[in-house]
CSV table of C-alpha atoms in Angstrom, one decimal:
chain,number,residue,atom,x,y,z
X,1306,GLU,CA,-22.4,-5.2,3.4
X,1307,VAL,CA,-25.4,-7.5,4.2
X,1308,GLN,CA,-27.4,-6.2,7.1
X,1309,LEU,CA,-30.5,-7.4,8.8
X,1310,VAL,CA,-31.9,-5.2,11.6
X,1311,GLU,CA,-34.9,-6.4,13.6
X,1312,SER,CA,-37.2,-4.1,15.5
X,1313,GLY,CA,-40.6,-4.1,17.2
X,1314,GLY,CA,-39.8,-6.2,20.2
X,1315,GLY,CA,-40.9,-5.4,23.7
X,1316,LEU,CA,-43.4,-6.3,26.4
X,1317,VAL,CA,-46.8,-7.7,25.2
X,1318,GLN,CA,-49.6,-9.1,27.2
X,1319,PRO,CA,-50.8,-12.7,26.7
X,1320,GLY,CA,-53.5,-12.6,24.0
X,1321,GLY,CA,-52.3,-9.3,22.6
X,1322,SER,CA,-50.5,-8.6,19.4
X,1323,LEU,CA,-47.1,-7.4,18.2
X,1324,ARG,CA,-45.5,-7.0,14.8
X,1325,LEU,CA,-41.8,-7.5,14.3
X,1326,SER,CA,-39.9,-6.0,11.4
X,1327,CYS,CA,-36.6,-6.9,9.8
X,1328,ALA,CA,-35.0,-4.3,7.6
X,1329,ALA,CA,-32.7,-5.7,5.0
X,1330,SER,CA,-29.9,-3.9,3.2
X,1331,GLY,CA,-26.7,-4.7,1.2
X,1332,PHE,CA,-28.3,-7.3,-1.0
X,1333,THR,CA,-31.3,-7.8,-3.4
X,1334,PHE,CA,-33.9,-8.7,-0.8
X,1335,SER,CA,-36.5,-9.9,-3.3
X,1336,SER,CA,-34.1,-12.7,-4.4
X,1337,TYR,CA,-33.9,-14.5,-1.1
X,1338,TRP,CA,-36.2,-16.7,1.0
X,1339,MET,CA,-36.3,-15.4,4.5
X,1340,HIS,CA,-36.8,-17.0,8.0
X,1341,TRP,CA,-37.6,-16.1,11.6
X,1342,VAL,CA,-35.9,-18.1,14.3
X,1343,ARG,CA,-36.3,-17.6,18.0
X,1344,GLN,CA,-34.3,-18.3,21.2
X,1345,ALA,CA,-35.9,-18.3,24.6
X,1346,PRO,CA,-33.6,-16.9,27.4
X,1347,GLY,CA,-30.9,-19.4,28.1
X,1348,LYS,CA,-32.3,-21.9,25.6
X,1349,GLY,CA,-31.6,-23.2,22.1
X,1350,LEU,CA,-32.5,-22.0,18.7
X,1351,VAL,CA,-36.1,-22.8,17.5
X,1352,TRP,CA,-37.1,-22.3,13.9
X,1353,VAL,CA,-40.4,-20.3,13.5
X,1354,SER,CA,-41.2,-19.6,9.9
X,1355,ARG,CA,-40.0,-19.4,6.3
X,1356,LEU,CA,-41.2,-17.2,3.4
X,1357,ASN,CA,-40.6,-17.5,-0.3
X,1358,LEU,CA,-39.5,-14.7,-2.7
X,1359,ASP,CA,-42.8,-13.1,-3.4
X,1360,GLY,CA,-44.5,-13.9,-0.1
X,1361,SER,CA,-46.9,-16.5,-1.7
X,1362,SER,CA,-45.6,-19.5,0.1
X,1363,THR,CA,-45.2,-19.8,3.9
X,1364,THR,CA,-44.3,-22.5,6.4
X,1365,TYR,CA,-44.6,-22.4,10.1
X,1366,ALA,CA,-43.6,-24.4,13.2
X,1367,ASP,CA,-46.5,-26.2,14.7
X,1368,SER,CA,-46.1,-24.1,17.9
X,1369,VAL,CA,-47.0,-20.8,16.1
X,1370,LYS,CA,-49.2,-22.0,13.3
X,1371,GLY,CA,-52.5,-20.1,13.2
X,1372,ARG,CA,-51.2,-17.4,15.6
X,1373,PHE,CA,-48.2,-15.9,13.8
X,1374,THR,CA,-48.0,-14.6,10.2
X,1375,ILE,CA,-44.8,-14.1,8.2
X,1376,SER,CA,-44.9,-11.6,5.3
X,1377,ARG,CA,-42.6,-9.3,3.3
X,1378,ASP,CA,-42.6,-6.0,1.5
X,1379,ASN,CA,-40.0,-6.3,-1.3
X,1380,ALA,CA,-40.5,-2.6,-2.2
X,1381,LYS,CA,-39.4,-1.7,1.4
X,1382,ASN,CA,-36.9,-4.5,1.8
X,1383,THR,CA,-38.6,-5.5,5.0
X,1384,LEU,CA,-39.6,-8.8,6.5
X,1385,TYR,CA,-42.4,-9.0,9.1
X,1386,LEU,CA,-43.7,-11.3,11.8
X,1387,GLN,CA,-47.2,-10.6,13.0
X,1388,MET,CA,-47.6,-12.2,16.4
X,1389,ASN,CA,-51.3,-12.6,17.5
X,1390,SER,CA,-52.4,-14.2,20.7
X,1391,PRO,CA,-48.9,-14.6,22.1
X,1392,ARG,CA,-48.3,-16.8,25.0
X,1393,ALA,CA,-45.7,-16.7,27.8
X,1394,GLU,CA,-43.8,-19.5,26.0
X,1395,ASP,CA,-43.3,-17.2,23.0
X,1396,THR,CA,-40.9,-15.1,25.1
X,1397,ALA,CA,-37.7,-15.1,23.2
X,1398,VAL,CA,-35.2,-13.2,21.1
X,1399,TYR,CA,-36.5,-13.3,17.6
X,1400,TYR,CA,-33.9,-13.4,14.8
X,1401,CYS,CA,-34.6,-12.8,11.1
X,1402,ALA,CA,-32.2,-14.7,8.7
X,1403,ARG,CA,-31.5,-14.9,5.0
X,1404,GLU,CA,-31.6,-18.2,3.2
X,1405,GLY,CA,-28.6,-17.4,1.1
X,1406,ILE,CA,-27.8,-21.0,0.4
X,1407,VAL,CA,-30.5,-23.5,-0.3
X,1408,GLY,CA,-31.2,-25.2,3.0
X,1409,ALA,CA,-29.0,-22.8,5.1
X,1410,THR,CA,-29.2,-19.3,6.5
X,1411,ASP,CA,-26.0,-17.4,5.9
X,1412,TYR,CA,-26.8,-14.0,7.5
X,1413,TRP,CA,-28.7,-13.3,10.7
X,1414,GLY,CA,-29.8,-10.1,12.4
X,1415,GLN,CA,-28.9,-9.3,16.0
X,1416,GLY,CA,-32.4,-10.1,17.2
X,1417,THR,CA,-35.2,-8.4,19.0
X,1418,LEU,CA,-36.5,-9.4,22.4
X,1419,VAL,CA,-40.1,-10.2,22.9
X,1420,THR,CA,-41.5,-10.6,26.4
X,1421,VAL,CA,-45.0,-12.0,26.9
X,1422,SER,CA,-46.2,-11.2,30.3
X,1423,SER,CA,-49.1,-9.6,32.1
E,550,GLN,CA,-41.3,-31.3,14.7
E,551,SER,CA,-39.1,-32.7,17.5
E,552,ALA,CA,-35.7,-31.1,17.9
E,553,LEU,CA,-32.7,-33.0,16.6
E,554,THR,CA,-30.7,-34.7,19.3
E,555,GLN,CA,-27.3,-33.2,20.2
E,556,PRO,CA,-25.1,-33.9,23.3
E,557,ALA,CA,-25.5,-31.1,25.8
E,558,SER,CA,-21.8,-30.5,26.2
E,559,VAL,CA,-18.4,-31.6,24.8
E,560,SER,CA,-15.0,-30.5,25.8
E,561,GLY,CA,-11.4,-30.7,24.5
E,562,SER,CA,-8.0,-29.3,25.0
E,563,PRO,CA,-6.3,-26.9,22.7
E,564,GLY,CA,-5.0,-28.6,19.6
E,565,GLN,CA,-7.3,-31.7,20.0
E,566,SER,CA,-10.2,-32.7,17.8
E,567,ILE,CA,-13.8,-33.0,18.9
E,568,THR,CA,-16.9,-34.3,17.2
E,569,ILE,CA,-20.5,-33.2,17.9
E,570,SER,CA,-23.3,-35.5,16.8
E,571,CYS,CA,-26.8,-34.6,15.6
E,572,THR,CA,-29.4,-37.3,15.4
E,573,GLY,CA,-32.7,-37.0,13.6
E,574,THR,CA,-34.9,-39.3,11.6
E,575,SER,CA,-35.4,-40.4,8.0
E,576,SER,CA,-37.8,-37.4,7.7
E,577,ASP,CA,-35.1,-34.8,8.3
E,578,VAL,CA,-31.4,-35.5,8.6
E,579,GLY,CA,-31.6,-38.9,7.0
E,580,GLY,CA,-33.8,-37.8,4.1
E,581,TYR,CA,-32.1,-34.7,2.9
E,582,ASN,CA,-28.6,-33.2,2.5
E,583,TYR,CA,-29.8,-29.8,3.8
E,584,VAL,CA,-28.0,-30.2,7.1
E,585,SER,CA,-26.3,-27.1,8.5
E,586,TRP,CA,-24.2,-26.2,11.5
E,587,TYR,CA,-24.1,-22.9,13.4
E,588,GLN,CA,-21.8,-21.4,16.0
E,589,GLN,CA,-23.1,-19.0,18.6
E,590,HIS,CA,-21.0,-17.1,21.0
E,591,PRO,CA,-22.8,-15.6,24.1
E,592,GLY,CA,-25.0,-12.7,23.3
E,593,LYS,CA,-24.2,-12.9,19.6
E,594,ALA,CA,-26.2,-14.0,16.5
E,595,PRO,CA,-25.6,-17.5,15.1
E,596,LYS,CA,-22.9,-17.9,12.4
E,597,LEU,CA,-23.2,-20.5,9.6
E,598,MET,CA,-20.2,-22.9,9.8
E,599,ILE,CA,-21.3,-25.8,7.5
E,600,HIS,CA,-24.1,-26.2,4.9
E,601,ASP,CA,-25.2,-29.1,2.8
E,602,VAL,CA,-23.8,-31.5,5.3
E,603,SER,CA,-20.1,-30.9,4.6
E,604,ASN,CA,-19.6,-27.6,2.8
E,605,ARG,CA,-17.9,-24.6,4.4
E,606,PRO,CA,-18.9,-21.0,3.5
E,607,SER,CA,-16.2,-18.7,2.4
E,608,GLY,CA,-14.2,-17.5,5.4
E,609,VAL,CA,-14.8,-20.4,7.7
E,610,SER,CA,-11.7,-22.2,8.8
E,611,ASN,CA,-10.9,-25.6,7.3
E,612,ARG,CA,-10.6,-26.9,10.9
E,613,PHE,CA,-14.4,-27.3,10.7
E,614,SER,CA,-15.8,-30.2,8.8
E,615,GLY,CA,-19.1,-32.0,8.5
E,616,SER,CA,-20.4,-35.4,7.6
E,617,LYS,CA,-23.5,-37.6,7.7
E,618,SER,CA,-24.3,-41.3,8.1
E,619,GLY,CA,-27.9,-42.4,8.0
E,620,ASN,CA,-29.9,-40.3,10.4
E,621,THR,CA,-26.9,-38.8,12.2
E,622,ALA,CA,-24.8,-35.8,11.1
E,623,SER,CA,-21.5,-34.8,12.7
E,624,LEU,CA,-19.5,-31.7,13.1
E,625,THR,CA,-15.7,-32.1,13.7
E,626,ILE,CA,-13.5,-29.4,14.9
E,627,SER,CA,-9.8,-30.1,14.6
E,628,GLY,CA,-6.9,-28.2,16.2
E,629,LEU,CA,-9.2,-26.8,18.9
E,630,GLN,CA,-8.6,-23.1,19.7
E,631,ALA,CA,-9.9,-21.0,22.6
E,632,GLU,CA,-12.1,-19.0,20.2
E,633,ASP,CA,-14.0,-22.2,19.3
E,634,GLU,CA,-15.6,-22.2,22.7
E,635,ALA,CA,-19.3,-21.5,21.9
E,636,ASP,CA,-22.6,-23.2,21.5
E,637,TYR,CA,-23.1,-25.2,18.3
E,638,TYR,CA,-26.4,-26.1,16.7
E,639,CYS,CA,-27.3,-28.4,13.8
E,640,SER,CA,-30.3,-27.8,11.5
E,641,SER,CA,-32.1,-29.8,8.9
E,642,TYR,CA,-34.8,-29.4,6.4
E,643,THR,CA,-37.7,-31.7,7.0
E,644,ARG,CA,-40.3,-33.7,5.0
E,645,SER,CA,-43.0,-31.3,6.1
E,646,ARG,CA,-41.2,-28.5,4.4
E,647,SER,CA,-40.3,-27.0,7.8
E,648,TRP,CA,-36.9,-26.7,9.4
E,649,VAL,CA,-35.7,-28.1,12.7
E,650,PHE,CA,-32.7,-27.3,15.0
E,651,GLY,CA,-30.9,-29.5,17.4
E,652,GLY,CA,-31.0,-28.6,21.1
E,653,GLY,CA,-27.5,-27.2,21.0
E,654,THR,CA,-24.1,-28.3,22.3
E,655,LYS,CA,-21.9,-26.3,24.6
E,656,LEU,CA,-18.2,-26.7,23.6
E,657,THR,CA,-15.7,-26.0,26.3
E,658,VAL,CA,-12.0,-25.6,25.5
E,659,LEU,CA,-10.1,-26.7,28.5
Protein backbone atom coordinates (compact mmCIF):
# COMPACT_ATOMS: atom_id res chain seq x y z
CA GLU A 1 0.00 0.00 0.00
CA VAL A 2 1.34 3.41 -0.98
CA GLN A 3 1.79 5.66 2.04
CA LEU A 4 3.09 9.20 2.41
CA VAL A 5 3.44 10.49 5.97
CA GLU A 6 4.41 14.10 6.58
CA SER A 7 5.99 15.35 9.78
CA GLY A 8 7.87 18.33 11.15
CA GLY A 9 5.08 20.87 11.19
CA GLY A 10 4.42 23.15 14.11
CA LEU A 11 4.76 26.73 15.26
CA VAL A 12 7.66 28.73 13.83
CA GLN A 13 8.50 32.38 14.22
CA PRO A 14 8.66 34.68 11.20
CA GLY A 15 12.23 34.66 9.92
CA GLY A 16 12.99 31.32 11.57
CA SER A 17 13.38 27.94 9.89
CA LEU A 18 11.62 24.60 9.78
CA ARG A 19 12.19 21.36 7.93
CA LEU A 20 9.28 19.20 6.84
CA SER A 21 9.71 15.51 6.06
CA CYS A 22 7.62 13.09 4.06
CA ALA A 23 8.26 9.39 4.62
CA ALA A 24 7.29 7.22 1.67
CA SER A 25 6.51 3.52 1.68
CA GLY A 26 4.77 0.92 -0.46
CA PHE A 27 6.44 1.94 -3.71
CA THR A 28 9.87 2.52 -5.25
CA PHE A 29 10.40 6.07 -4.05
CA SER A 30 13.39 6.74 -6.30
CA SER A 31 11.25 6.14 -9.41
CA TYR A 32 8.86 9.04 -8.90
CA TRP A 33 8.96 12.81 -9.10
CA MET A 34 7.58 14.35 -5.92
CA HIS A 35 5.72 17.54 -4.98
CA TRP A 36 4.82 19.76 -2.06
CA VAL A 37 1.42 21.45 -2.11
CA ARG A 38 -0.01 23.65 0.63
CA GLN A 39 -3.42 24.79 1.77
CA ALA A 40 -3.96 27.76 4.06
CA PRO A 41 -6.81 27.36 6.56
CA GLY A 42 -10.12 27.57 4.74
CA LYS A 43 -8.41 28.29 1.42
CA GLY A 44 -7.57 26.41 -1.77
CA LEU A 45 -4.67 24.25 -2.85
CA VAL A 46 -1.46 26.00 -3.88
CA TRP A 47 1.41 24.21 -5.58
CA VAL A 48 4.76 24.81 -3.87
CA SER A 49 7.53 22.75 -5.43
CA ARG A 50 8.50 19.75 -7.55
CA LEU A 51 11.59 17.53 -7.54
CA ASN A 52 12.90 15.03 -10.05
CA LEU A 53 14.07 11.48 -9.44
CA ASP A 54 17.61 12.10 -8.21
CA GLY A 55 17.06 15.55 -6.76
CA SER A 56 19.01 17.37 -9.44
CA SER A 57 16.12 19.36 -10.89
CA THR A 58 13.80 21.55 -8.82
CA THR A 59 10.96 23.95 -9.57
CA TYR A 60 9.33 26.39 -7.15
CA ALA A 61 6.35 28.67 -6.97
CA ASP A 62 7.39 32.32 -7.13
CA SER A 63 6.02 32.85 -3.62
CA VAL A 64 8.61 30.54 -2.05
CA LYS A 65 11.52 30.79 -4.47
CA GLY A 66 14.75 31.62 -2.68
CA ARG A 67 13.30 30.77 0.74
CA PHE A 68 12.23 27.13 0.50
CA THR A 69 14.33 24.17 -0.68
CA ILE A 70 12.97 20.80 -1.75
CA SER A 71 15.22 17.76 -1.52
CA ARG A 72 15.09 13.99 -1.16
CA ASP A 73 17.05 11.10 0.28
CA ASN A 74 16.27 8.07 -1.84
CA ALA A 75 18.17 5.78 0.54
CA LYS A 76 15.77 6.85 3.32
CA ASN A 77 12.68 7.08 1.08
CA THR A 78 12.11 10.58 2.36
CA LEU A 79 11.20 13.92 0.80
CA TYR A 80 12.05 17.18 2.54
CA LEU A 81 11.03 20.82 2.45
CA GLN A 82 13.40 23.24 4.15
CA MET A 83 11.52 26.41 5.00
CA ASN A 84 13.76 29.41 5.68
CA SER A 85 12.55 32.89 6.54
CA PRO A 86 8.90 31.84 6.71
CA ARG A 87 6.23 34.50 6.67
CA ALA A 88 2.75 34.61 8.17
CA GLU A 89 1.31 33.89 4.73
CA ASP A 90 3.16 30.57 4.65
CA THR A 91 0.82 29.29 7.38
CA ALA A 92 -0.86 26.23 5.87
CA VAL A 93 -1.22 22.48 5.84
CA TYR A 94 1.63 21.14 3.74
CA TYR A 95 1.02 18.00 1.70
CA CYS A 96 3.57 15.87 -0.08
CA ALA A 97 2.34 14.12 -3.20
CA ARG A 98 3.64 11.56 -5.67
CA GLU A 99 3.60 12.30 -9.38
CA GLY A 100 2.54 8.80 -10.31
CA ILE A 101 1.20 9.85 -13.69
CA VAL A 102 3.05 12.43 -15.77
CA GLY A 103 1.34 15.70 -15.02
CA ALA A 104 -0.75 14.44 -12.08
CA THR A 105 -0.28 13.51 -8.44
CA ASP A 106 -1.93 10.19 -7.65
CA TYR A 107 -1.11 9.80 -3.95
CA TRP A 108 -1.10 12.42 -1.22
CA GLY A 109 -0.14 12.38 2.43
CA GLN A 110 -2.49 13.60 5.15
CA GLY A 111 -0.55 16.83 5.57
CA THR A 112 1.31 18.61 8.35
CA LEU A 113 0.26 22.00 9.71
CA VAL A 114 2.76 24.83 9.76
CA THR A 115 1.87 27.97 11.69
CA VAL A 116 4.08 31.02 11.27
CA SER A 117 3.53 33.41 14.13
CA SER A 118 5.41 35.32 16.78
CA GLN B 1 1.67 31.95 -11.72
CA SER B 2 -1.90 33.19 -11.39
CA ALA B 3 -4.41 30.61 -10.17
CA LEU B 4 -6.71 29.04 -12.73
CA THR B 5 -10.25 30.40 -12.61
CA GLN B 6 -13.03 28.19 -11.29
CA PRO B 7 -16.55 29.10 -10.13
CA ALA B 8 -16.67 29.39 -6.36
CA SER B 9 -19.67 27.12 -6.09
CA VAL B 10 -22.01 24.89 -8.07
CA SER B 11 -24.99 22.85 -6.97
CA GLY B 12 -27.25 20.15 -8.27
CA SER B 13 -29.86 17.66 -7.19
CA PRO B 14 -29.24 13.94 -6.89
CA GLY B 15 -29.27 12.30 -10.29
CA GLN B 16 -28.56 15.50 -12.17
CA SER B 17 -25.35 16.45 -13.99
CA ILE B 18 -23.14 19.40 -13.24
CA THR B 19 -20.11 20.87 -14.96
CA ILE B 20 -17.24 22.78 -13.36
CA SER B 21 -15.11 24.99 -15.59
CA CYS B 22 -11.42 25.79 -15.21
CA THR B 23 -10.07 28.69 -17.25
CA GLY B 24 -6.41 29.40 -17.76
CA THR B 25 -4.24 30.69 -20.58
CA SER B 26 -2.28 29.39 -23.53
CA SER B 27 0.68 29.09 -21.13
CA ASP B 28 -1.02 26.45 -19.03
CA VAL B 29 -4.42 24.84 -19.74
CA GLY B 30 -4.41 25.77 -23.41
CA GLY B 31 -0.84 24.75 -24.04
CA TYR B 32 -0.67 21.31 -22.45
CA ASN B 33 -2.85 18.26 -21.92
CA TYR B 34 -1.54 17.92 -18.35
CA VAL B 35 -4.83 19.03 -16.81
CA SER B 36 -5.98 17.18 -13.71
CA TRP B 37 -8.96 17.34 -11.37
CA TYR B 38 -8.96 16.61 -7.63
CA GLN B 39 -11.76 16.00 -5.14
CA GLN B 40 -11.31 17.04 -1.52
CA HIS B 41 -13.69 16.26 1.31
CA PRO B 42 -13.42 18.38 4.48
CA GLY B 43 -10.38 17.52 6.54
CA LYS B 44 -9.13 15.01 3.99
CA ALA B 45 -6.30 14.93 1.46
CA PRO B 46 -7.14 15.60 -2.18
CA LYS B 47 -7.96 12.64 -4.41
CA LEU B 48 -7.08 12.46 -8.11
CA MET B 49 -10.25 12.12 -10.22
CA ILE B 50 -9.10 12.98 -13.75
CA HIS B 51 -5.65 13.24 -15.36
CA ASP B 52 -4.45 14.20 -18.82
CA VAL B 53 -7.66 16.19 -19.41
CA SER B 54 -10.03 13.25 -19.66
CA ASN B 55 -8.53 10.08 -18.21
CA ARG B 56 -9.88 8.43 -15.07
CA PRO B 57 -7.54 6.62 -12.68
CA SER B 58 -8.47 3.08 -11.77
CA GLY B 59 -11.26 3.05 -9.20
CA VAL B 60 -12.80 6.41 -10.07
CA SER B 61 -16.44 6.23 -11.09
CA ASN B 62 -17.26 6.68 -14.78
CA ARG B 63 -19.74 9.33 -13.66
CA PHE B 64 -16.74 11.67 -13.68
CA SER B 65 -15.50 12.92 -17.03
CA GLY B 66 -13.19 15.67 -18.24
CA SER B 67 -12.71 17.68 -21.39
CA LYS B 68 -10.91 20.74 -22.71
CA SER B 69 -11.56 23.41 -25.31
CA GLY B 70 -8.95 26.08 -25.86
CA ASN B 71 -7.91 27.57 -22.54
CA THR B 72 -10.84 26.09 -20.60
CA ALA B 73 -11.05 22.62 -19.10
CA SER B 74 -14.23 21.14 -17.66
CA LEU B 75 -15.18 18.45 -15.18
CA THR B 76 -18.62 16.89 -15.55
CA ILE B 77 -20.24 14.76 -12.88
CA SER B 78 -23.30 12.86 -14.00
CA GLY B 79 -25.88 11.11 -11.82
CA LEU B 80 -24.99 13.27 -8.82
CA GLN B 81 -24.79 11.44 -5.52
CA ALA B 82 -24.63 12.77 -1.97
CA GLU B 83 -21.04 11.59 -1.59
CA ASP B 84 -19.97 13.81 -4.50
CA GLU B 85 -20.43 16.86 -2.27
CA ALA B 86 -16.89 18.16 -1.86
CA ASP B 87 -14.43 20.76 -3.10
CA TYR B 88 -13.01 20.26 -6.58
CA TYR B 89 -9.75 21.66 -7.90
CA CYS B 90 -8.26 21.71 -11.36
CA SER B 91 -4.53 21.74 -11.97
CA SER B 92 -2.29 22.31 -14.97
CA TYR B 93 1.35 22.14 -15.91
CA THR B 94 2.66 25.50 -17.10
CA ARG B 95 5.14 26.85 -19.60
CA SER B 96 7.47 27.88 -16.79
CA ARG B 97 7.73 24.20 -15.74
CA SER B 98 5.67 24.90 -12.64
CA TRP B 99 2.20 23.72 -11.75
CA VAL B 100 -0.88 25.78 -10.92
CA PHE B 101 -4.17 24.97 -9.24
CA GLY B 102 -7.55 26.55 -9.65
CA GLY B 103 -9.14 28.39 -6.77
CA GLY B 104 -11.48 25.51 -6.08
CA THR B 105 -15.22 24.91 -6.49
CA LYS B 106 -17.55 23.85 -3.71
CA LEU B 107 -20.10 21.35 -4.98
CA THR B 108 -23.34 21.17 -3.03
CA VAL B 109 -25.73 18.28 -3.63
CA LEU B 110 -29.17 19.63 -2.83
